[in-house]
Amino acid sequence: MRFGAVPYLNSKPLLEGLAPLVLDTPARLVERYRAEELDVALLPVAAAEAEGLTRVGDLGIASEGRVESVLLFLRVPLEEVKSLSLDPASRTSRVLVQALLAERHGLRPRVLGAPAGEGKGPGEEAADAELVIGDAALVRAQGSEPRLDLSEEWRRHTGLPFVFAAWYGDRAAAPALSKAYERGALRIDAYVAAAGLDLPAEALHRYLSSSIRYRIGEREEQGLARFLETGRRLGLL
């Protein structure tokens, strides 16, 4: 059985003992799964559900409220955002940010290639806001840049948790995935110690043990259904 998952800290408790294991960005994992390089993968729900892939078990990456690893950094006041840079590694979060800007804030910014404040060439426009995900967002969140936590925004908008990723593929992998999480849930301290991020240990421990939810229960399913309905209605999925 060939496994694939994201390389971010938040995936570590799901992966303990899984092998062979490929680590790649959400976007690349989708491509590798399509190419049949993987039998089961921790995939972004936006892409996997849109393609009707088979979900395996009830484990994934979800949150309710502030998560600190899926952030929209603002170069201008939110109400003045007219252009947006999307993290190329993302699939679900790029749909989420556009859905929230449209539904919660009445904004439909143009999507640009350059990150906020970083025009890539003469005459090329820099984005007013930039989506950043994963460990890079965790680190950058320690600064003072204005930002929106998209999980927190989703909770305020819908009252529901948000599901970012789940396992998809061969259902025969379900027992192995469950055992991996049972082992991983006992190793939070080890993941924090080995994280290699310039962040306080207590903040990382809180992130893995509280901010991230690994069980996709009834309320998470409701949040996922709401997200998929919203994305389809807005033409984002």
Tab-separated table of C-alpha atoms in Angstrom:
chain	number	residue	atom	x	y	z
A	1	MET	CA	0.000	0.000	0.000
A	2	ARG	CA	1.493	3.344	-1.086
A	3	PHE	CA	0.591	6.311	1.134
A	4	GLY	CA	0.756	10.032	0.408
A	5	ALA	CA	0.364	13.013	2.734
A	6	VAL	CA	1.282	16.656	3.154
A	7	PRO	CA	4.673	17.529	4.707
A	8	TYR	CA	3.218	19.957	7.248
A	9	LEU	CA	3.425	19.556	11.013
A	10	ASN	CA	-0.338	19.093	11.322
A	11	SER	CA	-0.236	15.789	9.426
A	12	LYS	CA	2.342	14.095	11.670
A	13	PRO	CA	-0.082	12.432	14.139
A	14	LEU	CA	-1.854	10.737	11.219
A	15	LEU	CA	1.259	9.198	9.690
A	16	GLU	CA	3.065	7.282	12.436
A	17	GLY	CA	4.380	4.032	11.003
A	18	LEU	CA	2.857	4.349	7.527
A	19	ALA	CA	5.175	3.123	4.754
A	20	PRO	CA	6.033	3.603	2.005
A	21	LEU	CA	5.054	7.245	2.472
A	22	VAL	CA	5.338	10.105	-0.030
A	23	LEU	CA	5.192	13.687	1.276
A	24	ASP	CA	4.123	16.457	-1.095
A	25	THR	CA	1.985	19.570	-1.327
A	26	PRO	CA	-1.809	19.218	-1.473
A	27	ALA	CA	-1.820	20.194	-5.135
A	28	ARG	CA	0.907	17.710	-6.060
A	29	LEU	CA	-0.697	14.903	-4.047
A	30	VAL	CA	-3.829	15.238	-6.149
A	31	GLU	CA	-1.741	14.947	-9.319
A	32	ARG	CA	0.164	11.934	-8.002
A	33	TYR	CA	-3.021	10.187	-6.945
A	34	ARG	CA	-4.523	10.758	-10.396
A	35	ALA	CA	-1.353	9.302	-11.915
A	36	GLU	CA	-1.878	6.165	-9.778
A	37	GLU	CA	1.404	6.697	-7.945
A	38	LEU	CA	-0.467	6.408	-4.617
A	39	ASP	CA	-3.044	3.949	-3.268
A	40	VAL	CA	-4.323	6.155	-0.469
A	41	ALA	CA	-3.598	9.823	0.161
A	42	LEU	CA	-4.409	12.652	2.538
A	43	LEU	CA	-6.018	14.861	-0.086
A	44	PRO	CA	-7.555	18.342	-0.076
A	45	VAL	CA	-11.308	17.871	0.173
A	46	ALA	CA	-12.069	20.464	-2.507
A	47	ALA	CA	-10.324	18.434	-5.189
A	48	ALA	CA	-11.156	14.959	-3.896
A	49	GLU	CA	-14.872	15.545	-3.364
A	50	ALA	CA	-15.223	17.393	-6.667
A	51	GLU	CA	-13.840	14.300	-8.404
A	52	GLY	CA	-15.994	11.899	-6.403
A	53	LEU	CA	-13.060	10.025	-4.866
A	54	THR	CA	-13.644	7.364	-2.208
A	55	ARG	CA	-13.132	8.566	1.359
A	56	VAL	CA	-11.383	6.137	3.704
A	57	GLY	CA	-12.317	6.108	7.391
A	58	ASP	CA	-13.105	9.121	9.558
A	59	LEU	CA	-9.676	10.716	9.923
A	60	GLY	CA	-8.431	13.928	8.382
A	61	ILE	CA	-7.389	17.482	9.166
A	62	ALA	CA	-10.115	19.772	10.463
A	63	SER	CA	-10.511	22.672	12.868
A	64	GLU	CA	-13.114	24.753	14.623
A	65	GLY	CA	-12.162	28.355	15.188
A	66	ARG	CA	-8.642	29.722	14.994
A	67	VAL	CA	-6.088	27.402	13.388
A	68	GLU	CA	-3.134	29.755	12.551
A	69	SER	CA	-1.966	27.702	9.572
A	70	VAL	CA	-4.432	28.859	6.910
A	71	LEU	CA	-4.150	32.633	6.790
A	72	LEU	CA	-4.974	35.537	4.520
A	73	PHE	CA	-2.381	38.292	4.978
A	74	LEU	CA	-3.639	41.777	4.155
A	75	ARG	CA	-1.605	44.518	2.501
A	76	VAL	CA	-4.589	46.884	2.530
A	77	PRO	CA	-7.721	47.083	4.710
A	78	LEU	CA	-10.004	44.124	4.032
A	79	GLU	CA	-12.744	46.212	2.467
A	80	GLU	CA	-10.226	47.576	-0.051
A	81	VAL	CA	-8.952	44.187	-1.259
A	82	LYS	CA	-9.297	44.037	-5.036
A	83	SER	CA	-6.612	41.459	-5.881
A	84	LEU	CA	-5.597	38.160	-4.325
A	85	SER	CA	-2.569	35.849	-4.449
A	86	LEU	CA	-3.287	32.152	-3.850
A	87	ASP	CA	-0.750	29.719	-2.419
A	88	PRO	CA	0.099	27.401	-5.347
A	89	ALA	CA	0.378	24.467	-2.925
A	90	SER	CA	-3.257	24.825	-1.881
A	91	ARG	CA	-6.458	23.368	-3.288
A	92	THR	CA	-9.079	23.545	-0.525
A	93	SER	CA	-7.935	26.810	1.063
A	94	ARG	CA	-7.971	28.679	-2.250
A	95	VAL	CA	-11.660	27.808	-2.607
A	96	LEU	CA	-12.331	28.663	1.035
A	97	VAL	CA	-10.775	32.124	0.872
A	98	GLN	CA	-12.680	33.099	-2.264
A	99	ALA	CA	-15.935	31.743	-0.834
A	100	LEU	CA	-15.513	33.661	2.429
A	101	LEU	CA	-14.545	36.894	0.698
A	102	ALA	CA	-17.611	36.632	-1.538
A	103	GLU	CA	-20.220	35.438	0.964
A	104	ARG	CA	-19.071	37.037	4.207
A	105	HIS	CA	-17.512	40.248	2.935
A	106	GLY	CA	-19.076	40.843	-0.493
A	107	LEU	CA	-15.674	40.854	-2.220
A	108	ARG	CA	-14.693	39.278	-5.543
A	109	PRO	CA	-10.992	40.132	-5.933
A	110	ARG	CA	-9.032	39.293	-9.059
A	111	VAL	CA	-6.575	36.431	-8.651
A	112	LEU	CA	-2.979	37.429	-9.425
A	113	GLY	CA	0.276	35.516	-9.583
A	114	ALA	CA	2.420	37.767	-7.378
A	115	PRO	CA	2.261	37.555	-3.572
A	116	ALA	CA	1.167	40.628	-1.649
A	117	GLY	CA	3.676	43.429	-1.949
A	118	GLU	CA	5.868	41.487	-4.401
A	119	GLY	CA	5.339	42.454	-8.012
A	120	LYS	CA	7.306	39.975	-10.102
A	121	GLY	CA	8.204	42.193	-13.010
A	122	PRO	CA	8.003	45.726	-14.411
A	123	GLY	CA	4.404	46.808	-14.523
A	124	GLU	CA	3.142	43.612	-12.874
A	125	GLU	CA	0.641	44.315	-10.133
A	126	ALA	CA	1.183	43.055	-6.582
A	127	ALA	CA	-1.758	41.458	-4.784
A	128	ASP	CA	-3.629	43.232	-2.000
A	129	ALA	CA	-3.948	39.992	-0.025
A	130	GLU	CA	-2.016	36.730	0.081
A	131	LEU	CA	-3.134	33.229	1.070
A	132	VAL	CA	-0.477	31.252	2.973
A	133	ILE	CA	-0.920	27.719	4.346
A	134	GLY	CA	0.932	25.136	6.405
A	135	ASP	CA	4.070	25.640	8.479
A	136	ALA	CA	4.928	28.839	6.591
A	137	ALA	CA	1.680	30.361	7.846
A	138	LEU	CA	2.367	29.235	11.421
A	139	VAL	CA	5.729	30.995	11.408
A	140	ARG	CA	4.525	34.128	9.655
A	141	ALA	CA	1.610	34.397	12.094
A	142	GLN	CA	4.119	35.347	14.806
A	143	GLY	CA	4.556	38.722	13.115
A	144	SER	CA	2.307	41.756	13.260
A	145	GLU	CA	0.901	41.716	9.715
A	146	PRO	CA	-2.876	42.175	9.522
A	147	ARG	CA	-4.454	38.839	8.669
A	148	LEU	CA	-7.579	36.717	8.680
A	149	ASP	CA	-7.580	33.190	10.060
A	150	LEU	CA	-9.791	31.410	7.537
A	151	SER	CA	-10.907	28.646	9.890
A	152	GLU	CA	-11.999	31.276	12.391
A	153	GLU	CA	-13.786	33.210	9.636
A	154	TRP	CA	-15.595	30.042	8.556
A	155	ARG	CA	-16.711	29.368	12.140
A	156	ARG	CA	-18.042	32.913	12.474
A	157	HIS	CA	-19.812	32.688	9.129
A	158	THR	CA	-21.400	29.240	9.483
A	159	GLY	CA	-21.088	28.173	13.115
A	160	LEU	CA	-19.433	24.984	11.879
A	161	PRO	CA	-15.998	23.330	11.849
A	162	PHE	CA	-13.987	23.203	8.638
A	163	VAL	CA	-12.439	20.107	7.044
A	164	PHE	CA	-9.274	20.777	5.036
A	165	ALA	CA	-8.172	17.262	4.109
A	166	ALA	CA	-9.165	13.622	4.497
A	167	TRP	CA	-7.922	10.198	3.482
A	168	TYR	CA	-9.055	8.987	0.042
A	169	GLY	CA	-8.337	5.838	-1.938
A	170	ASP	CA	-8.296	2.126	-1.153
A	171	ARG	CA	-10.694	1.357	1.698
A	172	ALA	CA	-8.547	-1.615	2.664
A	173	ALA	CA	-6.148	0.941	4.172
A	174	ALA	CA	-8.626	1.969	6.897
A	175	PRO	CA	-7.208	-0.272	9.676
A	176	ALA	CA	-3.640	0.891	8.978
A	177	LEU	CA	-4.715	4.532	9.047
A	178	SER	CA	-6.556	4.065	12.332
A	179	LYS	CA	-3.553	2.368	13.956
A	180	ALA	CA	-1.227	5.088	12.660
A	181	TYR	CA	-3.307	7.764	14.380
A	182	GLU	CA	-3.531	5.749	17.601
A	183	ARG	CA	0.269	5.694	17.668
A	184	GLY	CA	0.665	9.280	16.514
A	185	ALA	CA	-1.710	10.731	19.103
A	186	LEU	CA	0.719	9.531	21.780
A	187	ARG	CA	3.710	11.269	20.193
A	188	ILE	CA	2.672	14.926	20.162
A	189	ASP	CA	5.621	15.926	22.358
A	190	ALA	CA	8.037	14.211	19.973
A	191	TYR	CA	6.570	15.974	16.937
A	192	VAL	CA	6.838	19.329	18.696
A	193	ALA	CA	10.465	18.683	19.660
A	194	ALA	CA	11.380	17.688	16.099
A	195	ALA	CA	9.360	20.384	14.331
A	196	GLY	CA	12.334	22.619	13.546
A	197	LEU	CA	10.127	25.722	13.636
A	198	ASP	CA	11.141	28.877	15.467
A	199	LEU	CA	8.010	28.829	17.612
A	200	PRO	CA	7.347	28.238	21.325
A	201	ALA	CA	6.871	24.571	22.174
A	202	GLU	CA	3.661	25.288	24.053
A	203	ALA	CA	2.167	26.979	20.987
A	204	LEU	CA	3.014	23.995	18.785
A	205	HIS	CA	1.645	21.570	21.355
A	206	ARG	CA	-1.604	23.533	21.521
A	207	TYR	CA	-1.753	23.577	17.730
A	208	LEU	CA	-1.481	19.788	17.406
A	209	SER	CA	-3.593	18.851	20.417
A	210	SER	CA	-6.341	21.493	20.281
A	211	SER	CA	-6.387	23.630	17.134
A	212	ILE	CA	-6.329	20.654	14.765
A	213	ARG	CA	-9.052	18.022	14.915
A	214	TYR	CA	-8.260	14.636	13.441
A	215	ARG	CA	-11.666	12.944	13.720
A	216	ILE	CA	-14.278	13.891	11.148
A	217	GLY	CA	-17.494	13.607	13.127
A	218	GLU	CA	-21.067	14.696	12.500
A	219	ARG	CA	-20.425	18.433	12.836
A	220	GLU	CA	-17.335	18.244	10.640
A	221	GLU	CA	-19.428	16.440	8.017
A	222	GLN	CA	-21.964	19.266	8.206
A	223	GLY	CA	-19.203	21.816	7.737
A	224	LEU	CA	-17.826	19.892	4.770
A	225	ALA	CA	-21.249	19.644	3.133
A	226	ARG	CA	-21.791	23.376	3.620
A	227	PHE	CA	-18.386	24.154	2.091
A	228	LEU	CA	-18.982	21.957	-0.952
A	229	GLU	CA	-22.437	23.450	-1.520
A	230	THR	CA	-21.031	26.971	-1.244
A	231	GLY	CA	-18.112	26.264	-3.555
A	232	ARG	CA	-20.359	24.760	-6.214
A	233	ARG	CA	-22.897	27.562	-5.984
A	234	LEU	CA	-20.179	30.170	-6.442
A	235	GLY	CA	-18.594	28.284	-9.337
A	236	LEU	CA	-15.386	27.599	-7.402
A	237	LEU	CA	-15.677	23.798	-7.570
